[in-house]
mmCIF file of C-alpha atoms in Angstrom:
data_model
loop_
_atom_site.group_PDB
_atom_site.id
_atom_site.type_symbol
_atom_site.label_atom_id
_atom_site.label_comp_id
_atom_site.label_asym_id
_atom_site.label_seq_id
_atom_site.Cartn_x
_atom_site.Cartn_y
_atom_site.Cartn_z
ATOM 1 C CA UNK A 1402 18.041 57.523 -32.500
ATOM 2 C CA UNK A 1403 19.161 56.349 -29.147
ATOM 3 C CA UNK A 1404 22.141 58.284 -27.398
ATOM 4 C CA UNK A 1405 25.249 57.687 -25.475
ATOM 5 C CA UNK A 1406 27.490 59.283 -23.296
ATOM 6 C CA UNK A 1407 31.047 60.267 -23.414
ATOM 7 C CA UNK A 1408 31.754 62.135 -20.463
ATOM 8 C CA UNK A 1409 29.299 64.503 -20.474
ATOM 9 C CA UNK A 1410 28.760 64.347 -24.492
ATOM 10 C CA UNK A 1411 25.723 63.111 -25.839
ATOM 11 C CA UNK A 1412 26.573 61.044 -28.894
ATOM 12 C CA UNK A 1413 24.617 58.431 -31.484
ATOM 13 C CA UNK A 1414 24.958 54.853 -30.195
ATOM 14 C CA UNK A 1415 26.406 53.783 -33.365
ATOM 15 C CA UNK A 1416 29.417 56.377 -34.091
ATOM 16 C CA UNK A 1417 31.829 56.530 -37.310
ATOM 17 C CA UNK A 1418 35.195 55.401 -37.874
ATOM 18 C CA UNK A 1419 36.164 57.496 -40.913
ATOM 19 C CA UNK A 1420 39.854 55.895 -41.343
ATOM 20 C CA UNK A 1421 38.903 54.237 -44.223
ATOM 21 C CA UNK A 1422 38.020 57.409 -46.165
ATOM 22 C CA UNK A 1423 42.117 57.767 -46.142
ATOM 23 C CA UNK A 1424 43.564 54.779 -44.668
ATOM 24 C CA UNK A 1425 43.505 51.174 -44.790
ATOM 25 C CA UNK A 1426 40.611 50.660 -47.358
ATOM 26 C CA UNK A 1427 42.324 51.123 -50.589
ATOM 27 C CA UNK A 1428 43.255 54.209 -52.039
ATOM 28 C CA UNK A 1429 42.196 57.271 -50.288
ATOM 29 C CA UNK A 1430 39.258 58.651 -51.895
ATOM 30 C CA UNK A 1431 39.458 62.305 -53.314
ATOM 31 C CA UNK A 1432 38.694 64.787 -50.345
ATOM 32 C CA UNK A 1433 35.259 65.782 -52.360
ATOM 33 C CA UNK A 1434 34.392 62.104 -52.543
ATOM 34 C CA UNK A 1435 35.044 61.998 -48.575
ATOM 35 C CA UNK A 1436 33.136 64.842 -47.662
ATOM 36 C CA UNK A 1437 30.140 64.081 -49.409
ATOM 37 C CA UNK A 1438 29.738 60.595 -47.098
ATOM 38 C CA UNK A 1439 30.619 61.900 -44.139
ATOM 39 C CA UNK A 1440 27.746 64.666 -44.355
ATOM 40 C CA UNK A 1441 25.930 62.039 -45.431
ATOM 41 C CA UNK A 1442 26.551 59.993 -42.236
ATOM 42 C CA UNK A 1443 25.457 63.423 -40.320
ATOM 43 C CA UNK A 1444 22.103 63.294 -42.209
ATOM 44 C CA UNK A 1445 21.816 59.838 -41.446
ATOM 45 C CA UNK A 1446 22.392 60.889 -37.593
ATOM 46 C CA UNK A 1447 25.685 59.672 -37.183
ATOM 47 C CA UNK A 1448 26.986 62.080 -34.326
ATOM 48 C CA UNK A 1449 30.553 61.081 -33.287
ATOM 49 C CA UNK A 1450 33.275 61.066 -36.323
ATOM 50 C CA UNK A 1451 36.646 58.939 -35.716
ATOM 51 C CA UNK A 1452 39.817 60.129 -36.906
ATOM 52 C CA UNK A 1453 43.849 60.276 -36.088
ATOM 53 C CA UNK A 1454 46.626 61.755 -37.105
ATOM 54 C CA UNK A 1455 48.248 58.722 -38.590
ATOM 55 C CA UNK A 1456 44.943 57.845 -41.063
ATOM 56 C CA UNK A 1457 47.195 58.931 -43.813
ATOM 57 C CA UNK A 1458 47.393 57.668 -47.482
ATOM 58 C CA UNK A 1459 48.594 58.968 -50.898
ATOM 59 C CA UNK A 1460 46.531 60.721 -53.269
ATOM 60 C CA UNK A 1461 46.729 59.742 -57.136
ATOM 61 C CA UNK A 1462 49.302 63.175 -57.386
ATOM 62 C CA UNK A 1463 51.872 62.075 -54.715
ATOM 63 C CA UNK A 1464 50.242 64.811 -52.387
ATOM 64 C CA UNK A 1465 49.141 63.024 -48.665
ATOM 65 C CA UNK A 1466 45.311 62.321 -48.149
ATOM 66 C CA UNK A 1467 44.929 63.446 -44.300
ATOM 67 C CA UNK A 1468 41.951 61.701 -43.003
ATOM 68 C CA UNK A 1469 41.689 64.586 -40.429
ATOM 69 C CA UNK A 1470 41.320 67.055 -43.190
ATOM 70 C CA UNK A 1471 38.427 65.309 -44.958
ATOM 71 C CA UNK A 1472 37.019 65.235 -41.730
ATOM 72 C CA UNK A 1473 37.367 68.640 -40.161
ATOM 73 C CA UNK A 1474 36.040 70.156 -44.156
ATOM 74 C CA UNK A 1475 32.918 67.144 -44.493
ATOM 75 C CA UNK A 1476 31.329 68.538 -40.317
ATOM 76 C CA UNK A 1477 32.387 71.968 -40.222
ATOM 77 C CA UNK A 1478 28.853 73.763 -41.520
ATOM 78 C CA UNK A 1479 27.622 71.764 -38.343
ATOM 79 C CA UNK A 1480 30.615 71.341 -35.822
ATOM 80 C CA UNK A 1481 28.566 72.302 -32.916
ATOM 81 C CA UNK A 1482 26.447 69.222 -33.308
ATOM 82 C CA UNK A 1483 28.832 66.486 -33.664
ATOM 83 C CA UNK A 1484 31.632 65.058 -31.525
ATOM 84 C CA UNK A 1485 35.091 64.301 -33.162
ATOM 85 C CA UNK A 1486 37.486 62.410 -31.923
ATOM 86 C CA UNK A 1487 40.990 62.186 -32.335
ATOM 87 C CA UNK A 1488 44.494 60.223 -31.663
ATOM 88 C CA UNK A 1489 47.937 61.326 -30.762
ATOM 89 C CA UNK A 1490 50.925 58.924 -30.288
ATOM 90 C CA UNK A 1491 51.230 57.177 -33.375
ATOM 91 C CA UNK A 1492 53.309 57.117 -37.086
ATOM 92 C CA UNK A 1493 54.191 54.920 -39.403
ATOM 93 C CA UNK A 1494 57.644 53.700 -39.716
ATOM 94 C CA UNK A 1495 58.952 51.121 -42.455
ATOM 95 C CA UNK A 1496 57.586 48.279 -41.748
ATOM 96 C CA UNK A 1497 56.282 48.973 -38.500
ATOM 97 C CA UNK A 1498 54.168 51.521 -36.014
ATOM 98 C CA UNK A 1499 56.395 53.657 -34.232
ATOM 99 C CA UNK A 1500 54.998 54.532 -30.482
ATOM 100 C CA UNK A 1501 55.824 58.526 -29.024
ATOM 101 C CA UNK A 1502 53.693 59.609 -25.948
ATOM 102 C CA UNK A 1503 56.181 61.953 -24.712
ATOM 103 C CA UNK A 1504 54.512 65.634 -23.366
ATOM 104 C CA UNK A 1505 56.132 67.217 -26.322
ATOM 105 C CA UNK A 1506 55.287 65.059 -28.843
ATOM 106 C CA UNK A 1507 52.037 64.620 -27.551
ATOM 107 C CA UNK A 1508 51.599 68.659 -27.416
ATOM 108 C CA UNK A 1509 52.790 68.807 -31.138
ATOM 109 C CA UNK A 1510 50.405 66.765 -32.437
ATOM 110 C CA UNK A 1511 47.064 68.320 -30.849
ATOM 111 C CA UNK A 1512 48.708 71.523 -32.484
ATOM 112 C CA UNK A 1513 48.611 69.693 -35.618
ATOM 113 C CA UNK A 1514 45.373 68.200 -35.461
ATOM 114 C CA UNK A 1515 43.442 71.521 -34.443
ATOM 115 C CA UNK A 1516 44.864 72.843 -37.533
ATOM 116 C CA UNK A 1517 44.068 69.622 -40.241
ATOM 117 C CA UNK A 1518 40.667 69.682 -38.592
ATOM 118 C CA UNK A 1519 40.034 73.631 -38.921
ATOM 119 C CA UNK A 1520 38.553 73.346 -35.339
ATOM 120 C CA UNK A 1521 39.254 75.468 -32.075
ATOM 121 C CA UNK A 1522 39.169 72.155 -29.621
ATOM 122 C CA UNK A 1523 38.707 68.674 -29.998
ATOM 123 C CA UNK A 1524 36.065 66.955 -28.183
ATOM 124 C CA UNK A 1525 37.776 63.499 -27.309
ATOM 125 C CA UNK A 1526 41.749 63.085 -27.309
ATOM 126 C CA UNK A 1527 43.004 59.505 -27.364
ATOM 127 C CA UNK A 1528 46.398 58.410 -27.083
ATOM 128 C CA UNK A 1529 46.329 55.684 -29.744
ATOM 129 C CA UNK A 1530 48.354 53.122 -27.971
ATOM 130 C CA UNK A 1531 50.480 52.278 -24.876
ATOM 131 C CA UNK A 1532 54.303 54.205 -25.030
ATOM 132 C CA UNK A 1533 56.098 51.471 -22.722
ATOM 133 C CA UNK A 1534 58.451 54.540 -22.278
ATOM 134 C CA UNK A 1535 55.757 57.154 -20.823
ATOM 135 C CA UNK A 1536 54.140 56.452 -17.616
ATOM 136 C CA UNK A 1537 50.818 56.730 -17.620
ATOM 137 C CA UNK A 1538 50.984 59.156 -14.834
ATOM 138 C CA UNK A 1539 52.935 61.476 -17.311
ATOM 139 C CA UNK A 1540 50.279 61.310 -20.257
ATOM 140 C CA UNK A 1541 47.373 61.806 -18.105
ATOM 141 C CA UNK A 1542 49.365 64.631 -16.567
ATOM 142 C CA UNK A 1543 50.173 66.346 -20.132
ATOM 143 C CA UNK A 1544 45.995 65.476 -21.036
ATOM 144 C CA UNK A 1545 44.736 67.114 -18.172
ATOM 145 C CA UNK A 1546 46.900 70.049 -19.045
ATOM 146 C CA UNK A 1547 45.504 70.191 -22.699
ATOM 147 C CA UNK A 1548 41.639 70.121 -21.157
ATOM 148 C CA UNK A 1549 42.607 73.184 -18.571
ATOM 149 C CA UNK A 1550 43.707 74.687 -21.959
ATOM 150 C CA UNK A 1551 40.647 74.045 -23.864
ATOM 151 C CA UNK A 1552 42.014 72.889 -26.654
ATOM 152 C CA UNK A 1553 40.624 69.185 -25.707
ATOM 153 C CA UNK A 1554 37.545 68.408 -23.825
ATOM 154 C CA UNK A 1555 37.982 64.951 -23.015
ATOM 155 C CA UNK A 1556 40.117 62.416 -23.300
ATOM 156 C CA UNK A 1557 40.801 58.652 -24.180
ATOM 157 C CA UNK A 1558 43.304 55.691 -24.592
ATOM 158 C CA UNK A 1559 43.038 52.978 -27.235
ATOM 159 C CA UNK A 1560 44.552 49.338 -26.791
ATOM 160 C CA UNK A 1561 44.640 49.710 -22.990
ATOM 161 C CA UNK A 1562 44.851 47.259 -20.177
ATOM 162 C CA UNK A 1563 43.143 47.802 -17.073
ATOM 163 C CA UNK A 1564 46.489 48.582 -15.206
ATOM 164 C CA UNK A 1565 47.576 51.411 -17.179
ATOM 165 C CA UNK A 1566 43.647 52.546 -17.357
ATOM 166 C CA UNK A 1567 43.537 52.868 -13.568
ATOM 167 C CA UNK A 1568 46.871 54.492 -13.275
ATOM 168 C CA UNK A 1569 45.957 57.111 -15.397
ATOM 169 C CA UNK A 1570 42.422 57.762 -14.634
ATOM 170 C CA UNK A 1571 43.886 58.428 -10.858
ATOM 171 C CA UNK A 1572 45.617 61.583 -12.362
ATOM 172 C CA UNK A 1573 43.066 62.750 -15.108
ATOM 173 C CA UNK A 1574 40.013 61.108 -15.794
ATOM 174 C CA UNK A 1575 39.160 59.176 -18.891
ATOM 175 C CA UNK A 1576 36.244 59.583 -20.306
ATOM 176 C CA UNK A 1577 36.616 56.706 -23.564
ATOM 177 C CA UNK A 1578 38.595 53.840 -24.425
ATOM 178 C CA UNK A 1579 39.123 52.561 -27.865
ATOM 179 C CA UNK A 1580 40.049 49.214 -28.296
ATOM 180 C CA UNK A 1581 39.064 46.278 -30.547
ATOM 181 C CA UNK A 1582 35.626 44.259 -29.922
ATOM 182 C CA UNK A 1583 33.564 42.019 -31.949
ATOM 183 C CA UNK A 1584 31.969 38.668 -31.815
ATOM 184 C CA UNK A 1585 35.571 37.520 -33.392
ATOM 185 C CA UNK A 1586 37.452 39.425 -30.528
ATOM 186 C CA UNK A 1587 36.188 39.247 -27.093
ATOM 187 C CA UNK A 1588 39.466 39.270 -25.352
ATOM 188 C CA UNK A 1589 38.351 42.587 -23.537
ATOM 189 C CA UNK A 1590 35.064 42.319 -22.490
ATOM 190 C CA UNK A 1591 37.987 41.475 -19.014
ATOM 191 C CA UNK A 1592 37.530 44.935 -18.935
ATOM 192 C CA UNK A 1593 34.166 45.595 -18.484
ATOM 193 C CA UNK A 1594 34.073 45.609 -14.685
ATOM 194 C CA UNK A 1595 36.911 48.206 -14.414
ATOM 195 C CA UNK A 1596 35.242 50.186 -17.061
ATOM 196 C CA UNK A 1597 31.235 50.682 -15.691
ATOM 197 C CA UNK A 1598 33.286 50.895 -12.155
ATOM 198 C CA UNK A 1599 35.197 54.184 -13.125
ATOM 199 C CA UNK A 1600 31.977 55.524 -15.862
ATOM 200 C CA UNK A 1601 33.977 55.019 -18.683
ATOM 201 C CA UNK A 1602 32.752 54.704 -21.883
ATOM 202 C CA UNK A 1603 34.026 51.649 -24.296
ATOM 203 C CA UNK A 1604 34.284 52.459 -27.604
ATOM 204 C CA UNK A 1605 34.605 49.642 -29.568
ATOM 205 C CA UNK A 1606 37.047 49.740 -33.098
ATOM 206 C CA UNK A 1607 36.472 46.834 -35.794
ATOM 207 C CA UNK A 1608 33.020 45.958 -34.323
ATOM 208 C CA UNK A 1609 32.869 44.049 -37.823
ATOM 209 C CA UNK A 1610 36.310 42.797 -37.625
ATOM 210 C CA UNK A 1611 37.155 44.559 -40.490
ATOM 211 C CA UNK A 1612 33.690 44.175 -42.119
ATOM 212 C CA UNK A 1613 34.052 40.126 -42.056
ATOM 213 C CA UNK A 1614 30.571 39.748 -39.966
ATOM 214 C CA UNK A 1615 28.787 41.852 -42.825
ATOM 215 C CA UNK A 1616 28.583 38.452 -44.565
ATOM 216 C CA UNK A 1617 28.875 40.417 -47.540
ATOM 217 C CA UNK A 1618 32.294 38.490 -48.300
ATOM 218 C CA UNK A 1619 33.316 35.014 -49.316
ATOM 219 C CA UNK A 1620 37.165 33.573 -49.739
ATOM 220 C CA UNK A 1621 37.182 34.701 -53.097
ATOM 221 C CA UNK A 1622 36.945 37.874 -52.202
ATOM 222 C CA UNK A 1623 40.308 40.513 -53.032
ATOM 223 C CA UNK A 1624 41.767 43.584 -51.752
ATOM 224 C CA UNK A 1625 43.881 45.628 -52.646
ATOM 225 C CA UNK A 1626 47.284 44.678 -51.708
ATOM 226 C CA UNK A 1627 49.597 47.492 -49.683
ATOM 227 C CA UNK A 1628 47.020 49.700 -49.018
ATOM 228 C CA UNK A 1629 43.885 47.430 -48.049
ATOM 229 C CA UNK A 1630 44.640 45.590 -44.791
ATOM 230 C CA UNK A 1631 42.022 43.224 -44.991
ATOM 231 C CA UNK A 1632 44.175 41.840 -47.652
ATOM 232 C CA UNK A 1633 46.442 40.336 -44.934
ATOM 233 C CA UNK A 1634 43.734 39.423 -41.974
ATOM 234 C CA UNK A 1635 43.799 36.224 -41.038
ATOM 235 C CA UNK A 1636 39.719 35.941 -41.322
ATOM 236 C CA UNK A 1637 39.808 36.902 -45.051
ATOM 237 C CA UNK A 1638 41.945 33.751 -45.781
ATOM 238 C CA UNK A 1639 40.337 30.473 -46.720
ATOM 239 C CA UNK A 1640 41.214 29.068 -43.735
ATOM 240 C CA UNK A 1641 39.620 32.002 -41.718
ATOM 241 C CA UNK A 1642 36.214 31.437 -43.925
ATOM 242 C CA UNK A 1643 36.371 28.090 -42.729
ATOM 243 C CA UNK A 1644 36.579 28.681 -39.179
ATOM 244 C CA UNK A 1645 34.155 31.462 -39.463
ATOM 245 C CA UNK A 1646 31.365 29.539 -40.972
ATOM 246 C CA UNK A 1647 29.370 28.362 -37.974
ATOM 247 C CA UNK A 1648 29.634 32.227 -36.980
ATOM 248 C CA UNK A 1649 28.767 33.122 -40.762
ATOM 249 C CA UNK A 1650 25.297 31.007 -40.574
ATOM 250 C CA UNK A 1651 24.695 32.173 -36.725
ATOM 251 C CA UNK A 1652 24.244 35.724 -38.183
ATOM 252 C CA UNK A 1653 22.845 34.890 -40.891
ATOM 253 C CA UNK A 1654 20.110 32.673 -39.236
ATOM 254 C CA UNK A 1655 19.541 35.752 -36.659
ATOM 255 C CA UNK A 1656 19.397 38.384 -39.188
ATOM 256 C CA UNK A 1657 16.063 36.491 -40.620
ATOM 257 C CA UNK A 1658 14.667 36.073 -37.420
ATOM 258 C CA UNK A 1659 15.304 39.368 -36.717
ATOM 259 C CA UNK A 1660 14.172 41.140 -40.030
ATOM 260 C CA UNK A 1661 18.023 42.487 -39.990
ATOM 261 C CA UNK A 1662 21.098 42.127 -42.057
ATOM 262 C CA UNK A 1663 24.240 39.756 -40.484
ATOM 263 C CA UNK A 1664 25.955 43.597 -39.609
ATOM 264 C CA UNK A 1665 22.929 44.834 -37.759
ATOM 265 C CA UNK A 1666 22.846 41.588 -35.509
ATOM 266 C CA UNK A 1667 26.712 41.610 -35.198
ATOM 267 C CA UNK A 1668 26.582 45.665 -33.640
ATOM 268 C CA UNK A 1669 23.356 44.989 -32.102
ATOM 269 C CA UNK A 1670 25.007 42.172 -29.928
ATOM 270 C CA UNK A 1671 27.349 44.335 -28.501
ATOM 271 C CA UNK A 1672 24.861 47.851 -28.024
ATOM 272 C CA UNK A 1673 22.692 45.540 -25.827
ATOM 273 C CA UNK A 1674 24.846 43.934 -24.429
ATOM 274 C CA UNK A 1675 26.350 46.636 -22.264
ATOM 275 C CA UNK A 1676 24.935 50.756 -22.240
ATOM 276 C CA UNK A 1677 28.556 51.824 -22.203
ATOM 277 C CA UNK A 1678 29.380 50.355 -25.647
ATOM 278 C CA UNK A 1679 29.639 52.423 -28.516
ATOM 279 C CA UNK A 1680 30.636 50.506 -31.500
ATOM 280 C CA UNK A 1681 32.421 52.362 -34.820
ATOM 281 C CA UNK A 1682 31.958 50.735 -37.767
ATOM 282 C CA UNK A 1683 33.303 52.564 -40.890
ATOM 283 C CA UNK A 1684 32.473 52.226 -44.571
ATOM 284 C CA UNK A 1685 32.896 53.891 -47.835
ATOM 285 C CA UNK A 1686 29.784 53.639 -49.046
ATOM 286 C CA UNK A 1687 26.475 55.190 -47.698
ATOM 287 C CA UNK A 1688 23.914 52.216 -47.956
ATOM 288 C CA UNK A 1689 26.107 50.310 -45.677
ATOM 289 C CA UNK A 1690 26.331 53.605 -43.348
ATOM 290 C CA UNK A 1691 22.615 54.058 -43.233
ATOM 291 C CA UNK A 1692 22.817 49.744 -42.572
ATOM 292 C CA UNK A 1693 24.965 50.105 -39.673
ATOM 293 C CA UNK A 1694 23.208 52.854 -37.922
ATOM 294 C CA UNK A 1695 19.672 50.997 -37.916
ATOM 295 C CA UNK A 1696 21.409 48.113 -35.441
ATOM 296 C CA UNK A 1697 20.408 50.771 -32.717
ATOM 297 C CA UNK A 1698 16.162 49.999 -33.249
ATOM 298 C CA UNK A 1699 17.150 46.056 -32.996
ATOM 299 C CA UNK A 1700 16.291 44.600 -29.770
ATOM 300 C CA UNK A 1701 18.740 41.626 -28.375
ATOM 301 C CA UNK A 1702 17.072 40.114 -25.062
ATOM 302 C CA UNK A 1703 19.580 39.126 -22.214
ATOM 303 C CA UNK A 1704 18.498 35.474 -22.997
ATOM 304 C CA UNK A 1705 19.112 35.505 -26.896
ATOM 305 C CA UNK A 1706 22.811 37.462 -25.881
ATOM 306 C CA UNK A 1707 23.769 35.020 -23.238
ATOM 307 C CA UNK A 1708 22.263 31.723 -25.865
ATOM 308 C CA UNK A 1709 24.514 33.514 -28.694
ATOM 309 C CA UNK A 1710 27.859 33.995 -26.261
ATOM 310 C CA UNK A 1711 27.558 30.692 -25.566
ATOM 311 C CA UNK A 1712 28.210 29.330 -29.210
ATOM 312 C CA UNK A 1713 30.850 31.932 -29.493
ATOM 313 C CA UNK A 1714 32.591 30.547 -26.410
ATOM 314 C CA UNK A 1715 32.254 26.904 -28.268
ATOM 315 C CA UNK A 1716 33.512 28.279 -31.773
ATOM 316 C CA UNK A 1717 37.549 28.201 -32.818
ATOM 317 C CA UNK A 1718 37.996 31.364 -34.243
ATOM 318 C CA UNK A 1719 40.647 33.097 -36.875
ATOM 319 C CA UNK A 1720 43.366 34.468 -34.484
ATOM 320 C CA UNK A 1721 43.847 38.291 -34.826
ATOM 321 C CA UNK A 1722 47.823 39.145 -34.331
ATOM 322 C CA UNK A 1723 48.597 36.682 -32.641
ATOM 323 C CA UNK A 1724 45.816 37.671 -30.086
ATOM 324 C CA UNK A 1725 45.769 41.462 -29.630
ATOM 325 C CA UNK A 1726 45.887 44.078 -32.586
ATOM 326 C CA UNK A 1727 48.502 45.970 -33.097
ATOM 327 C CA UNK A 1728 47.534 47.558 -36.217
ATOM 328 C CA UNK A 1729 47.055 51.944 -36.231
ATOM 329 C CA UNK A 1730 43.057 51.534 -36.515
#
């Protein structure tokens, strides 16, 4: 299994995104039901585990489903040999997310997370978005307190902008951002200079958008409405199917060439595309775990990932919220 690096963290190329154990995907499964994939992921060699405070859901008894929980139980027999990442900075409020990167806040939820996660630090701290009312001088400040501290090793922003990034790697360096990437969102590959300028690693959420490029759905295709968000993305709708199709038959045509699946060529496009990408796919089920961590052994060429960005470029493609996610993944 190749390896990346976070900071100074050897990971898997291919790392987890475990919301949907909780969050997002349905109903949460039962914290049994959680643990047994995620240790299953481990086996597979799965090495960094995604999580946040906010990946919250409600069990079948009214009780909340912490994703952090399910996560902290599933790797600690082996929490020396895995990376786990976290988020501060988020909650959910009505009917929308509610932002909080104040010190305080930010300092109360580590607290919190140590304890869901039964763990004495936590290897990679992200704030999960942008606070327009918290400088980014003042969260690096409060991050590179927490790493003095040890109770965080590294940390991370998801959703940034190359502005705020610089500001705040001047005060504290960061070693990860999160934000979205997949052949359906390229918006940020802007960042890529900034990024392999400072050594930062890009880790990349939705690498699938939302398991779309799996191929493994067609516009007849439900979810489960309230707690599945894929029941609202725009590429899930007819029209999105539509649009998608000449990217639907790209993969699809690849994935023979290639002896691959449409999911293996979609993550392989972006692990060879740049050695600072680590892309987080997530899933439920472990055949589609053990799927996604195979893209590692397939081998893009610079040619056949410049001749594919070029039909991207050409292709009209579903529009994610209204151009940059603002959803807690």
């Amino acid at each position: 299994m190749e390896r990346r690096k976070i900071g100074s963290l050897e990971v898997s190329a291919v790392g987890l995104g475990c919301m949907g154990i909780t969050h997002a995907s349905g109903a949460p499964m039962t914290t049994e039901e959680g643990v047994k994939v995620l240790r299953q992921a481990f086996e597979y060699g799965y090495t960094l585990f995604d999580t946040a405070e906010c990946y919250t859901g409600i069990n079948a008894d009214g009780s909340t489903a912490y994703n952090e929980e399910v996560v902290g139980e599933a790797l600690r027999p082996f929490r020396d040999k895995v990376v786990i990442a976290t988020k501060c900075g988020v909650h959910h409020g009505k009917d929308s997310l509610i932002v909080d990167s104040r010190p305080e806040t930010i300092r109360k939820s580590v607290e919190g997370s140590l304890k869901r996660l039964g763990t004495d630090y936590i290897d990679l701290y992200y704030q999960h978005r942008i606070d327009p009312q918290v400088s980014p001088e003042e969260v690096a400040g409060t991050m590179a307190e927490l790493i003095r501290e040890g109770k965080i090793r590294y940390w991370g922003i998801s959703e940034v902008n190359e502005d705020y990034l610089r500001r705040a790697h001047a005060v504290c360096p960061v070693a990860a951002i999160q934000n979205r990437y997949s052949m359906m969102a390229r918006w940020y590959e802007e960042l890529f200079p900034a990024v392999e300028e400072l050594g930062i690693t890009y880790v990349a959420f939705s690498p699938m958008a939302n398991g779309f490029l799996s191929g493994r759905y067609n516009r007849d295709s439900v979810f489960e409405k309230g707690t599945d968000y894929r029941s609202n993305m725009p590429q899930y709708t007819a029209e999105g199917f539509e649009k998608s199709r000449e990217l639907l038959e790209l993969l699809h045509d690849l994935a023979e060439e290639k002896g691959a699946t449409p999911a293996q060529i979609s993550l392989a496009w972006m692990l060879c595309k740049k050695p600072f990408i680590i892309p987080i796919p997530g899933s439920r089920k472990t055949e589609r775990l053990k799927e996604n961590i195979g893209a590692a052994e397939i081998l893009l060429t610079e040619q056949e990932i410049a001749a594919i960005d070029g039909r991207l470029n050409r292709m009209e493609l579903p529009v994610f919220g209204g151009h940059k996610s603002t959803a807690p993944q």
